[in-house]
Amino acid sequence: MPTPTVRRLQLGNELRHLRERTGLTLEEAGKAIERSQAVMSRLEHGVTGLRQRDLRALVEFYQERVIDNDAVDVEWYLSLNKGADQRGHWSGYRAAYAKYFRMAVDLEADASTINWYEVEIVPGLLQTEEYVRALFTEAGTQSASESLIQARLERRTVLVSHQAPCVTFVLSESCIKRVQGSPAVMQGQIRYLLDISEQENVRMHILPFRSRAAGNARYQFTHYVIPAAGKASPLEFVYTESYRAGEYFDDPDSISSYKQLWGRLLGSALDTVDTRNYLIHAQSSYSE
């Protein structure tokens, strides 16, 4: 079952498409259920939700005004809304995630496809416990709670779950060359990369320093494809992160631009066989 976050995103996306079929503005639609334009915008972006009664009123309002011949299934929108307002999802050790990152964690859990480009460190989905602890130490957060460490490690189960997504990683050579902790930590981390890359749903590629494509991608990004419920269109998001903030893009122009960049990076990276050979050599170099 999709996470509450993703259900709200799907509902908001479908409500936007439905409103566009009526030709109404956000302000005009909001007046129908006594909501402001700002609230309607947050609704369509999945930031907020509606009670079932208000959602029914909104969809029925749209139903009477669609300008095409396609029927509007009111009950389908109501079913999509169920569970979208669940609370408690971020309790316990999961509350250790930064608020700006929580949506990314939900997207990971619900995605069918993940394309991840990383620049400096091994991606969170691939980190060993020793590597995680070394990162916190290097960052000056030796006192990082066990909850934060557990939350980081829990994300790895996405790759081995019953409905695991197809995940492709392009890692800059820096991810392997930059030492976190000690050579022994790096050895263990690379050994884990070799093991996880043997899974059918995981593809791993190293982007060499010599690649010209690296100059166009100095920052990491992750592209998620989320299958939608029923007849809805899939959702696509790109997530980028800075030191203390994260940003999500879902507009067609941004998605298209990042897809083109991803294609160039993937085309410039080592293939899976050469990547495996590179990792084997890198692992042995840390034992010298």
Short mmCIF file of N, CA, C and O in Angstrom, two decimals, residues 92-227:
data_model
loop_
_atom_site.label_atom_id
_atom_site.label_comp_id
_atom_site.label_asym_id
_atom_site.label_seq_id
_atom_site.Cartn_x
_atom_site.Cartn_y
_atom_site.Cartn_z
N GLY A 92 8.84 7.29 16.50
CA GLY A 92 9.93 6.38 16.82
C GLY A 92 11.23 6.81 16.13
O GLY A 92 11.48 7.99 15.89
N TYR A 93 12.06 5.84 15.78
CA TYR A 93 13.36 6.16 15.19
C TYR A 93 13.21 6.82 13.82
O TYR A 93 14.10 7.56 13.38
N ARG A 94 12.05 6.60 13.13
CA ARG A 94 11.86 7.22 11.82
C ARG A 94 11.76 8.75 11.92
O ARG A 94 12.00 9.45 10.94
N ALA A 95 11.42 9.25 13.11
CA ALA A 95 11.34 10.70 13.28
C ALA A 95 12.71 11.36 13.21
O ALA A 95 12.81 12.59 13.16
N ALA A 96 13.78 10.56 13.19
CA ALA A 96 15.12 11.11 13.10
C ALA A 96 15.40 11.72 11.73
O ALA A 96 16.31 12.53 11.58
N TYR A 97 14.65 11.31 10.71
CA TYR A 97 14.85 11.89 9.38
C TYR A 97 14.56 13.39 9.41
O TYR A 97 13.58 13.83 10.02
N ALA A 98 15.38 14.17 8.75
CA ALA A 98 15.10 15.59 8.60
C ALA A 98 13.76 15.76 7.87
O ALA A 98 13.44 14.99 6.97
N LYS A 99 12.99 16.76 8.25
CA LYS A 99 11.67 16.94 7.67
C LYS A 99 11.72 17.11 6.15
O LYS A 99 10.85 16.59 5.44
N TYR A 100 12.73 17.82 5.66
CA TYR A 100 12.80 18.03 4.21
C TYR A 100 13.11 16.73 3.46
O TYR A 100 12.87 16.63 2.26
N PHE A 101 13.64 15.72 4.17
CA PHE A 101 14.03 14.48 3.52
C PHE A 101 12.95 13.40 3.60
O PHE A 101 13.03 12.39 2.90
N ARG A 102 11.93 13.60 4.41
CA ARG A 102 10.94 12.55 4.63
C ARG A 102 10.17 12.18 3.37
O ARG A 102 9.84 11.01 3.16
N MET A 103 9.91 13.14 2.54
CA MET A 103 9.21 12.83 1.29
C MET A 103 10.08 11.93 0.42
O MET A 103 9.57 11.01 -0.24
N ALA A 104 11.40 12.16 0.41
CA ALA A 104 12.29 11.31 -0.39
C ALA A 104 12.26 9.87 0.11
O ALA A 104 12.29 8.93 -0.69
N VAL A 105 12.18 9.69 1.41
CA VAL A 105 12.11 8.33 1.98
C VAL A 105 10.82 7.64 1.53
O VAL A 105 10.83 6.45 1.18
N ASP A 106 9.72 8.37 1.51
CA ASP A 106 8.46 7.80 1.04
C ASP A 106 8.53 7.48 -0.45
O ASP A 106 8.00 6.45 -0.90
N LEU A 107 9.14 8.35 -1.22
CA LEU A 107 9.28 8.10 -2.66
C LEU A 107 10.12 6.85 -2.90
O LEU A 107 9.81 6.05 -3.79
N GLU A 108 11.16 6.66 -2.12
CA GLU A 108 11.97 5.44 -2.22
C GLU A 108 11.12 4.20 -2.00
O GLU A 108 11.24 3.21 -2.71
N ALA A 109 10.27 4.28 -0.98
CA ALA A 109 9.47 3.11 -0.60
C ALA A 109 8.43 2.75 -1.65
O ALA A 109 8.06 1.58 -1.77
N ASP A 110 7.96 3.73 -2.41
CA ASP A 110 6.86 3.48 -3.34
C ASP A 110 7.28 3.45 -4.81
O ASP A 110 6.48 3.13 -5.68
N ALA A 111 8.53 3.78 -5.08
CA ALA A 111 8.98 3.88 -6.47
C ALA A 111 9.07 2.52 -7.15
O ALA A 111 9.36 1.51 -6.52
N SER A 112 8.85 2.51 -8.44
CA SER A 112 9.10 1.32 -9.26
C SER A 112 10.47 1.43 -9.93
O SER A 112 11.10 0.44 -10.27
N THR A 113 10.92 2.69 -10.12
CA THR A 113 12.22 2.95 -10.74
C THR A 113 12.91 4.09 -9.99
O THR A 113 12.27 5.11 -9.69
N ILE A 114 14.19 3.90 -9.69
CA ILE A 114 15.00 4.95 -9.08
C ILE A 114 16.30 5.07 -9.87
O ILE A 114 16.99 4.08 -10.09
N ASN A 115 16.60 6.28 -10.31
CA ASN A 115 17.87 6.57 -10.97
C ASN A 115 18.63 7.56 -10.10
O ASN A 115 18.15 8.67 -9.87
N TRP A 116 19.80 7.18 -9.61
CA TRP A 116 20.51 7.95 -8.59
C TRP A 116 21.91 8.29 -9.06
O TRP A 116 22.71 7.41 -9.36
N TYR A 117 22.20 9.58 -9.11
CA TYR A 117 23.55 10.05 -9.41
C TYR A 117 24.15 10.65 -8.14
O TYR A 117 23.54 11.51 -7.51
N GLU A 118 25.31 10.17 -7.76
CA GLU A 118 25.96 10.64 -6.53
C GLU A 118 27.36 11.12 -6.82
O GLU A 118 28.07 10.54 -7.66
N VAL A 119 27.78 12.18 -6.12
CA VAL A 119 29.03 12.85 -6.45
C VAL A 119 30.16 12.54 -5.48
O VAL A 119 31.27 12.21 -5.89
N GLU A 120 29.92 12.62 -4.16
CA GLU A 120 31.01 12.57 -3.20
C GLU A 120 30.98 11.37 -2.25
O GLU A 120 32.04 10.91 -1.82
N ILE A 121 29.82 10.91 -1.88
CA ILE A 121 29.74 9.81 -0.92
C ILE A 121 28.88 8.68 -1.48
O ILE A 121 28.09 8.89 -2.42
N VAL A 122 29.03 7.51 -0.93
CA VAL A 122 28.21 6.38 -1.33
C VAL A 122 26.74 6.70 -1.00
O VAL A 122 26.44 7.21 0.09
N PRO A 123 25.81 6.44 -1.90
CA PRO A 123 24.39 6.75 -1.64
C PRO A 123 23.86 6.10 -0.37
O PRO A 123 24.30 5.00 0.01
N GLY A 124 22.92 6.77 0.26
CA GLY A 124 22.37 6.27 1.52
C GLY A 124 21.81 4.87 1.43
O GLY A 124 21.89 4.10 2.40
N LEU A 125 21.23 4.50 0.30
CA LEU A 125 20.66 3.16 0.14
C LEU A 125 21.72 2.08 0.12
O LEU A 125 21.39 0.89 0.23
N LEU A 126 22.99 2.47 0.00
CA LEU A 126 24.06 1.49 -0.16
C LEU A 126 25.08 1.50 0.98
O LEU A 126 26.05 0.76 0.95
N GLN A 127 24.87 2.33 1.99
CA GLN A 127 25.88 2.51 3.02
C GLN A 127 25.86 1.39 4.07
O GLN A 127 24.80 0.97 4.53
N THR A 128 27.05 0.94 4.45
CA THR A 128 27.17 -0.02 5.55
C THR A 128 27.09 0.73 6.87
O THR A 128 27.25 1.97 6.93
N GLU A 129 26.88 0.00 7.95
CA GLU A 129 26.80 0.64 9.26
C GLU A 129 28.12 1.33 9.61
O GLU A 129 28.11 2.46 10.14
N GLU A 130 29.24 0.70 9.32
CA GLU A 130 30.54 1.30 9.62
C GLU A 130 30.76 2.59 8.83
O GLU A 130 31.31 3.57 9.34
N TYR A 131 30.30 2.58 7.59
CA TYR A 131 30.43 3.76 6.74
C TYR A 131 29.56 4.90 7.29
O TYR A 131 29.99 6.06 7.34
N VAL A 132 28.33 4.57 7.71
CA VAL A 132 27.43 5.58 8.28
C VAL A 132 28.05 6.21 9.51
O VAL A 132 28.07 7.44 9.67
N ARG A 133 28.57 5.38 10.40
CA ARG A 133 29.18 5.91 11.63
C ARG A 133 30.39 6.78 11.31
O ARG A 133 30.62 7.80 11.96
N ALA A 134 31.16 6.38 10.31
CA ALA A 134 32.31 7.18 9.91
C ALA A 134 31.87 8.54 9.36
O ALA A 134 32.50 9.57 9.64
N LEU A 135 30.79 8.56 8.60
CA LEU A 135 30.27 9.83 8.07
C LEU A 135 29.90 10.78 9.19
O LEU A 135 30.23 11.97 9.16
N PHE A 136 29.19 10.27 10.19
CA PHE A 136 28.77 11.11 11.32
C PHE A 136 29.99 11.62 12.08
O PHE A 136 30.02 12.77 12.52
N THR A 137 31.00 10.78 12.24
CA THR A 137 32.21 11.19 12.94
C THR A 137 32.95 12.27 12.18
O THR A 137 33.36 13.28 12.74
N GLU A 138 33.10 12.07 10.87
CA GLU A 138 33.79 13.05 10.04
C GLU A 138 33.05 14.39 10.02
O GLU A 138 33.65 15.45 9.89
N ALA A 139 31.73 14.33 10.15
CA ALA A 139 30.92 15.55 10.13
C ALA A 139 30.89 16.24 11.49
O ALA A 139 30.25 17.28 11.65
N GLY A 140 31.57 15.64 12.47
CA GLY A 140 31.58 16.24 13.80
C GLY A 140 30.35 15.95 14.62
O GLY A 140 30.02 16.69 15.56
N THR A 141 29.62 14.88 14.25
CA THR A 141 28.39 14.52 14.99
C THR A 141 28.57 13.14 15.60
O THR A 141 27.77 12.25 15.40
N GLN A 142 29.65 12.97 16.36
CA GLN A 142 29.91 11.68 16.99
C GLN A 142 28.77 11.26 17.91
O GLN A 142 28.57 10.08 18.16
N SER A 143 28.03 12.26 18.40
CA SER A 143 26.95 11.96 19.34
C SER A 143 25.63 11.67 18.63
O SER A 143 24.58 11.68 19.25
N ALA A 144 25.70 11.44 17.31
CA ALA A 144 24.47 11.13 16.57
C ALA A 144 23.75 9.96 17.23
O ALA A 144 24.36 8.97 17.60
N SER A 145 22.46 10.11 17.39
CA SER A 145 21.69 9.10 18.11
C SER A 145 21.65 7.79 17.34
O SER A 145 21.78 7.75 16.11
N GLU A 146 21.45 6.71 18.08
CA GLU A 146 21.29 5.42 17.44
C GLU A 146 20.05 5.40 16.56
O GLU A 146 19.99 4.67 15.57
N SER A 147 19.06 6.21 16.91
CA SER A 147 17.85 6.29 16.09
C SER A 147 18.18 6.80 14.70
O SER A 147 17.66 6.31 13.70
N LEU A 148 19.07 7.79 14.63
CA LEU A 148 19.45 8.34 13.34
C LEU A 148 20.20 7.31 12.51
O LEU A 148 19.99 7.17 11.30
N ILE A 149 21.06 6.56 13.15
CA ILE A 149 21.81 5.51 12.45
C ILE A 149 20.87 4.40 11.99
O ILE A 149 20.94 3.92 10.85
N GLN A 150 19.96 3.99 12.87
CA GLN A 150 19.00 2.95 12.51
C GLN A 150 18.11 3.39 11.36
O GLN A 150 17.81 2.61 10.45
N ALA A 151 17.71 4.67 11.39
CA ALA A 151 16.87 5.20 10.31
C ALA A 151 17.61 5.16 8.98
O ALA A 151 17.03 4.81 7.94
N ARG A 152 18.90 5.48 9.01
CA ARG A 152 19.69 5.45 7.78
C ARG A 152 19.81 4.02 7.24
O ARG A 152 19.63 3.76 6.06
N LEU A 153 20.08 3.09 8.13
CA LEU A 153 20.28 1.70 7.70
C LEU A 153 18.98 1.04 7.26
O LEU A 153 18.97 0.17 6.39
N GLU A 154 17.86 1.46 7.85
CA GLU A 154 16.57 0.85 7.50
C GLU A 154 16.22 1.07 6.04
O GLU A 154 15.57 0.24 5.41
N ARG A 155 16.71 2.15 5.47
CA ARG A 155 16.38 2.47 4.08
C ARG A 155 16.91 1.40 3.13
O ARG A 155 16.37 1.21 2.04
N ARG A 156 17.94 0.67 3.51
CA ARG A 156 18.53 -0.33 2.63
C ARG A 156 17.56 -1.46 2.30
O ARG A 156 17.72 -2.14 1.29
N THR A 157 16.55 -1.66 3.16
CA THR A 157 15.61 -2.77 2.92
C THR A 157 14.80 -2.55 1.65
O THR A 157 14.22 -3.49 1.12
N VAL A 158 14.74 -1.30 1.17
CA VAL A 158 14.02 -1.01 -0.07
C VAL A 158 14.56 -1.86 -1.22
O VAL A 158 13.80 -2.34 -2.07
N LEU A 159 15.87 -2.08 -1.23
CA LEU A 159 16.50 -2.79 -2.34
C LEU A 159 16.23 -4.29 -2.33
O LEU A 159 16.42 -4.96 -3.35
N VAL A 160 15.81 -4.82 -1.18
CA VAL A 160 15.61 -6.27 -1.07
C VAL A 160 14.17 -6.62 -0.68
O VAL A 160 13.89 -7.75 -0.33
N SER A 161 13.27 -5.66 -0.75
CA SER A 161 11.88 -5.91 -0.38
C SER A 161 11.19 -6.76 -1.45
O SER A 161 11.72 -6.98 -2.54
N HIS A 162 9.99 -7.23 -1.12
CA HIS A 162 9.24 -8.08 -2.03
C HIS A 162 8.95 -7.39 -3.36
O HIS A 162 8.98 -8.01 -4.43
N GLN A 163 8.68 -6.09 -3.30
CA GLN A 163 8.42 -5.31 -4.51
C GLN A 163 9.53 -4.26 -4.70
O GLN A 163 9.26 -3.08 -4.88
N ALA A 164 10.74 -4.71 -4.66
CA ALA A 164 11.88 -3.80 -4.78
C ALA A 164 11.89 -3.08 -6.12
O ALA A 164 11.57 -3.68 -7.15
N PRO A 165 12.23 -1.80 -6.13
CA PRO A 165 12.28 -1.06 -7.39
C PRO A 165 13.50 -1.46 -8.21
O PRO A 165 14.45 -2.06 -7.70
N CYS A 166 13.48 -1.10 -9.48
CA CYS A 166 14.66 -1.22 -10.32
C CYS A 166 15.49 0.04 -10.08
O CYS A 166 15.03 1.14 -10.34
N VAL A 167 16.69 -0.14 -9.55
CA VAL A 167 17.51 1.00 -9.14
C VAL A 167 18.82 0.99 -9.93
O VAL A 167 19.53 -0.02 -9.96
N THR A 168 19.12 2.11 -10.54
CA THR A 168 20.37 2.28 -11.25
C THR A 168 21.17 3.40 -10.57
O THR A 168 20.64 4.49 -10.35
N PHE A 169 22.40 3.10 -10.23
CA PHE A 169 23.28 4.07 -9.59
C PHE A 169 24.40 4.45 -10.55
O PHE A 169 25.00 3.59 -11.19
N VAL A 170 24.66 5.74 -10.65
CA VAL A 170 25.87 6.23 -11.29
C VAL A 170 26.65 6.96 -10.20
O VAL A 170 26.19 7.98 -9.67
N LEU A 171 27.81 6.41 -9.85
CA LEU A 171 28.62 6.96 -8.77
C LEU A 171 29.87 7.60 -9.34
O LEU A 171 30.63 6.96 -10.07
N SER A 172 30.08 8.86 -9.00
CA SER A 172 31.35 9.48 -9.37
C SER A 172 32.49 8.70 -8.72
O SER A 172 32.34 8.12 -7.64
N GLU A 173 33.61 8.68 -9.38
CA GLU A 173 34.78 7.99 -8.84
C GLU A 173 35.14 8.52 -7.45
O GLU A 173 35.73 7.80 -6.63
N SER A 174 34.74 9.76 -7.16
CA SER A 174 35.00 10.34 -5.84
C SER A 174 34.37 9.53 -4.72
O SER A 174 34.90 9.49 -3.61
N CYS A 175 33.22 8.93 -4.98
CA CYS A 175 32.53 8.16 -3.96
C CYS A 175 33.40 7.01 -3.45
O CYS A 175 33.27 6.60 -2.28
N ILE A 176 34.23 6.49 -4.32
CA ILE A 176 35.10 5.37 -3.96
C ILE A 176 36.46 5.85 -3.48
O ILE A 176 37.06 5.27 -2.57
N LYS A 177 36.97 6.93 -4.05
CA LYS A 177 38.29 7.43 -3.71
C LYS A 177 38.32 8.19 -2.39
O LYS A 177 39.34 8.20 -1.70
N ARG A 178 37.21 8.85 -2.05
CA ARG A 178 37.21 9.66 -0.83
C ARG A 178 37.03 8.74 0.38
O ARG A 178 36.00 8.10 0.54
N VAL A 179 38.02 8.70 1.24
CA VAL A 179 38.02 7.77 2.37
C VAL A 179 37.13 8.29 3.49
O VAL A 179 37.26 9.44 3.93
N GLN A 180 36.26 7.44 3.95
CA GLN A 180 35.44 7.71 5.12
C GLN A 180 35.85 6.73 6.21
O GLN A 180 35.77 5.52 6.02
N GLY A 181 36.30 7.25 7.33
CA GLY A 181 36.70 6.39 8.43
C GLY A 181 38.11 5.88 8.27
O GLY A 181 39.07 6.51 8.71
N SER A 182 38.26 4.75 7.62
CA SER A 182 39.56 4.10 7.49
C SER A 182 39.56 3.22 6.25
O SER A 182 38.49 2.94 5.68
N PRO A 183 40.73 2.74 5.83
CA PRO A 183 40.76 1.80 4.71
C PRO A 183 39.91 0.56 4.96
O PRO A 183 39.28 0.04 4.03
N ALA A 184 39.87 0.11 6.22
CA ALA A 184 39.06 -1.07 6.54
C ALA A 184 37.57 -0.79 6.32
O ALA A 184 36.83 -1.64 5.82
N VAL A 185 37.13 0.41 6.69
CA VAL A 185 35.73 0.81 6.46
C VAL A 185 35.44 0.82 4.97
O VAL A 185 34.40 0.33 4.51
N MET A 186 36.34 1.37 4.19
CA MET A 186 36.15 1.45 2.75
C MET A 186 36.16 0.07 2.11
O MET A 186 35.37 -0.20 1.19
N GLN A 187 37.00 -0.82 2.61
CA GLN A 187 37.00 -2.19 2.11
C GLN A 187 35.64 -2.84 2.31
O GLN A 187 35.08 -3.47 1.40
N GLY A 188 35.11 -2.71 3.53
CA GLY A 188 33.80 -3.30 3.82
C GLY A 188 32.70 -2.68 2.99
O GLY A 188 31.78 -3.37 2.54
N GLN A 189 32.80 -1.36 2.78
CA GLN A 189 31.78 -0.67 1.99
C GLN A 189 31.81 -1.14 0.54
O GLN A 189 30.75 -1.41 -0.06
N ILE A 190 32.98 -1.26 -0.03
CA ILE A 190 33.09 -1.70 -1.42
C ILE A 190 32.65 -3.16 -1.55
O ILE A 190 32.01 -3.54 -2.54
N ARG A 191 32.96 -3.96 -0.56
CA ARG A 191 32.51 -5.36 -0.57
C ARG A 191 30.98 -5.41 -0.62
O ARG A 191 30.39 -6.22 -1.35
N TYR A 192 30.34 -4.51 0.13
CA TYR A 192 28.87 -4.46 0.13
C TYR A 192 28.35 -4.01 -1.24
O TYR A 192 27.34 -4.54 -1.73
N LEU A 193 29.01 -3.05 -1.85
CA LEU A 193 28.61 -2.61 -3.19
C LEU A 193 28.68 -3.76 -4.19
O LEU A 193 27.79 -3.93 -5.03
N LEU A 194 29.73 -4.55 -4.09
CA LEU A 194 29.88 -5.70 -4.99
C LEU A 194 28.76 -6.71 -4.75
O LEU A 194 28.20 -7.27 -5.71
N ASP A 195 28.43 -6.94 -3.50
CA ASP A 195 27.38 -7.92 -3.18
C ASP A 195 26.01 -7.45 -3.67
O ASP A 195 25.27 -8.20 -4.32
N ILE A 196 25.67 -6.18 -3.38
CA ILE A 196 24.33 -5.69 -3.72
C ILE A 196 24.18 -5.53 -5.23
O ILE A 196 23.07 -5.64 -5.77
N SER A 197 25.28 -5.30 -5.94
CA SER A 197 25.20 -5.12 -7.39
C SER A 197 24.88 -6.42 -8.11
O SER A 197 24.56 -6.40 -9.30
N GLU A 198 24.95 -7.54 -7.40
CA GLU A 198 24.61 -8.83 -8.01
C GLU A 198 23.10 -9.06 -8.07
O GLU A 198 22.64 -9.97 -8.75
N GLN A 199 22.33 -8.22 -7.38
CA GLN A 199 20.87 -8.37 -7.42
C GLN A 199 20.35 -7.95 -8.80
O GLN A 199 20.84 -7.01 -9.41
N GLU A 200 19.30 -8.64 -9.24
CA GLU A 200 18.75 -8.38 -10.57
C GLU A 200 18.17 -6.98 -10.70
O GLU A 200 18.12 -6.44 -11.81
N ASN A 201 17.69 -6.41 -9.60
CA ASN A 201 17.04 -5.11 -9.67
C ASN A 201 18.01 -3.94 -9.49
O ASN A 201 17.59 -2.78 -9.47
N VAL A 202 19.31 -4.23 -9.35
CA VAL A 202 20.29 -3.17 -9.09
C VAL A 202 21.32 -3.12 -10.23
O VAL A 202 21.87 -4.15 -10.62
N ARG A 203 21.54 -1.91 -10.74
CA ARG A 203 22.59 -1.68 -11.74
C ARG A 203 23.52 -0.61 -11.18
O ARG A 203 23.07 0.43 -10.70
N MET A 204 24.81 -0.87 -11.25
CA MET A 204 25.77 0.07 -10.69
C MET A 204 26.81 0.45 -11.74
O MET A 204 27.32 -0.42 -12.45
N HIS A 205 27.10 1.76 -11.82
CA HIS A 205 28.05 2.27 -12.79
C HIS A 205 28.96 3.30 -12.12
O HIS A 205 28.48 4.13 -11.34
N ILE A 206 30.23 3.25 -12.44
CA ILE A 206 31.19 4.24 -11.97
C ILE A 206 31.43 5.25 -13.07
O ILE A 206 31.66 4.89 -14.23
N LEU A 207 31.36 6.54 -12.71
CA LEU A 207 31.66 7.62 -13.65
C LEU A 207 33.10 8.06 -13.40
O LEU A 207 33.40 8.66 -12.37
N PRO A 208 34.03 7.75 -14.31
CA PRO A 208 35.44 8.07 -14.09
C PRO A 208 35.70 9.57 -14.05
O PRO A 208 34.95 10.36 -14.63
N PHE A 209 36.79 9.94 -13.38
CA PHE A 209 37.19 11.35 -13.34
C PHE A 209 37.38 11.90 -14.75
O PHE A 209 37.13 13.08 -15.00
N ARG A 210 37.85 11.07 -15.66
CA ARG A 210 38.17 11.56 -17.01
C ARG A 210 36.93 11.87 -17.84
O ARG A 210 37.04 12.46 -18.92
N SER A 211 35.75 11.48 -17.36
CA SER A 211 34.53 11.69 -18.14
C SER A 211 34.18 13.16 -18.26
O SER A 211 34.15 13.89 -17.27
N ARG A 212 33.92 13.62 -19.47
CA ARG A 212 33.53 15.01 -19.68
C ARG A 212 32.13 15.30 -19.17
O ARG A 212 31.81 16.43 -18.83
N ALA A 213 31.29 14.27 -19.11
CA ALA A 213 29.91 14.48 -18.66
C ALA A 213 29.85 14.92 -17.21
O ALA A 213 28.90 15.58 -16.79
N ALA A 214 30.86 14.58 -16.42
CA ALA A 214 30.85 14.93 -15.00
C ALA A 214 30.84 16.43 -14.78
O ALA A 214 30.34 16.92 -13.77
N GLY A 215 31.37 17.18 -15.74
CA GLY A 215 31.38 18.63 -15.60
C GLY A 215 30.00 19.24 -15.60
O GLY A 215 29.82 20.37 -15.13
N ASN A 216 29.03 18.54 -16.15
CA ASN A 216 27.65 19.05 -16.20
C ASN A 216 26.81 18.62 -15.00
O ASN A 216 25.64 18.97 -14.92
N ALA A 217 27.41 17.85 -14.10
CA ALA A 217 26.64 17.35 -12.95
C ALA A 217 27.53 17.38 -11.71
O ALA A 217 28.10 16.37 -11.31
N ARG A 218 27.61 18.54 -11.10
CA ARG A 218 28.46 18.69 -9.92
C ARG A 218 27.70 18.37 -8.64
O ARG A 218 28.29 18.35 -7.56
N TYR A 219 26.40 18.16 -8.76
CA TYR A 219 25.57 17.92 -7.58
C TYR A 219 24.76 16.64 -7.78
O TYR A 219 24.33 16.33 -8.89
N GLN A 220 24.54 15.94 -6.68
CA GLN A 220 23.78 14.70 -6.77
C GLN A 220 22.31 14.97 -7.07
O GLN A 220 21.79 16.05 -6.77
N PHE A 221 21.63 13.99 -7.65
CA PHE A 221 20.17 14.06 -7.82
C PHE A 221 19.64 12.64 -7.91
O PHE A 221 20.35 11.69 -8.25
N THR A 222 18.36 12.52 -7.59
CA THR A 222 17.69 11.23 -7.65
C THR A 222 16.37 11.40 -8.39
O THR A 222 15.61 12.33 -8.10
N HIS A 223 16.12 10.52 -9.33
CA HIS A 223 14.89 10.54 -10.13
C HIS A 223 14.03 9.34 -9.73
O HIS A 223 14.49 8.21 -9.75
N TYR A 224 12.79 9.62 -9.33
CA TYR A 224 11.87 8.58 -8.90
C TYR A 224 10.69 8.48 -9.87
O TYR A 224 10.15 9.50 -10.30
N VAL A 225 10.30 7.26 -10.19
CA VAL A 225 9.07 7.01 -10.94
C VAL A 225 8.15 6.21 -10.02
O VAL A 225 8.51 5.13 -9.55
N ILE A 226 6.96 6.77 -9.76
CA ILE A 226 6.02 6.17 -8.81
C ILE A 226 4.81 5.65 -9.56
O ILE A 226 4.07 6.43 -10.18
N PRO A 227 4.55 4.33 -9.56
CA PRO A 227 3.34 3.83 -10.23
C PRO A 227 2.11 4.34 -9.50
O PRO A 227 2.08 4.38 -8.27
#
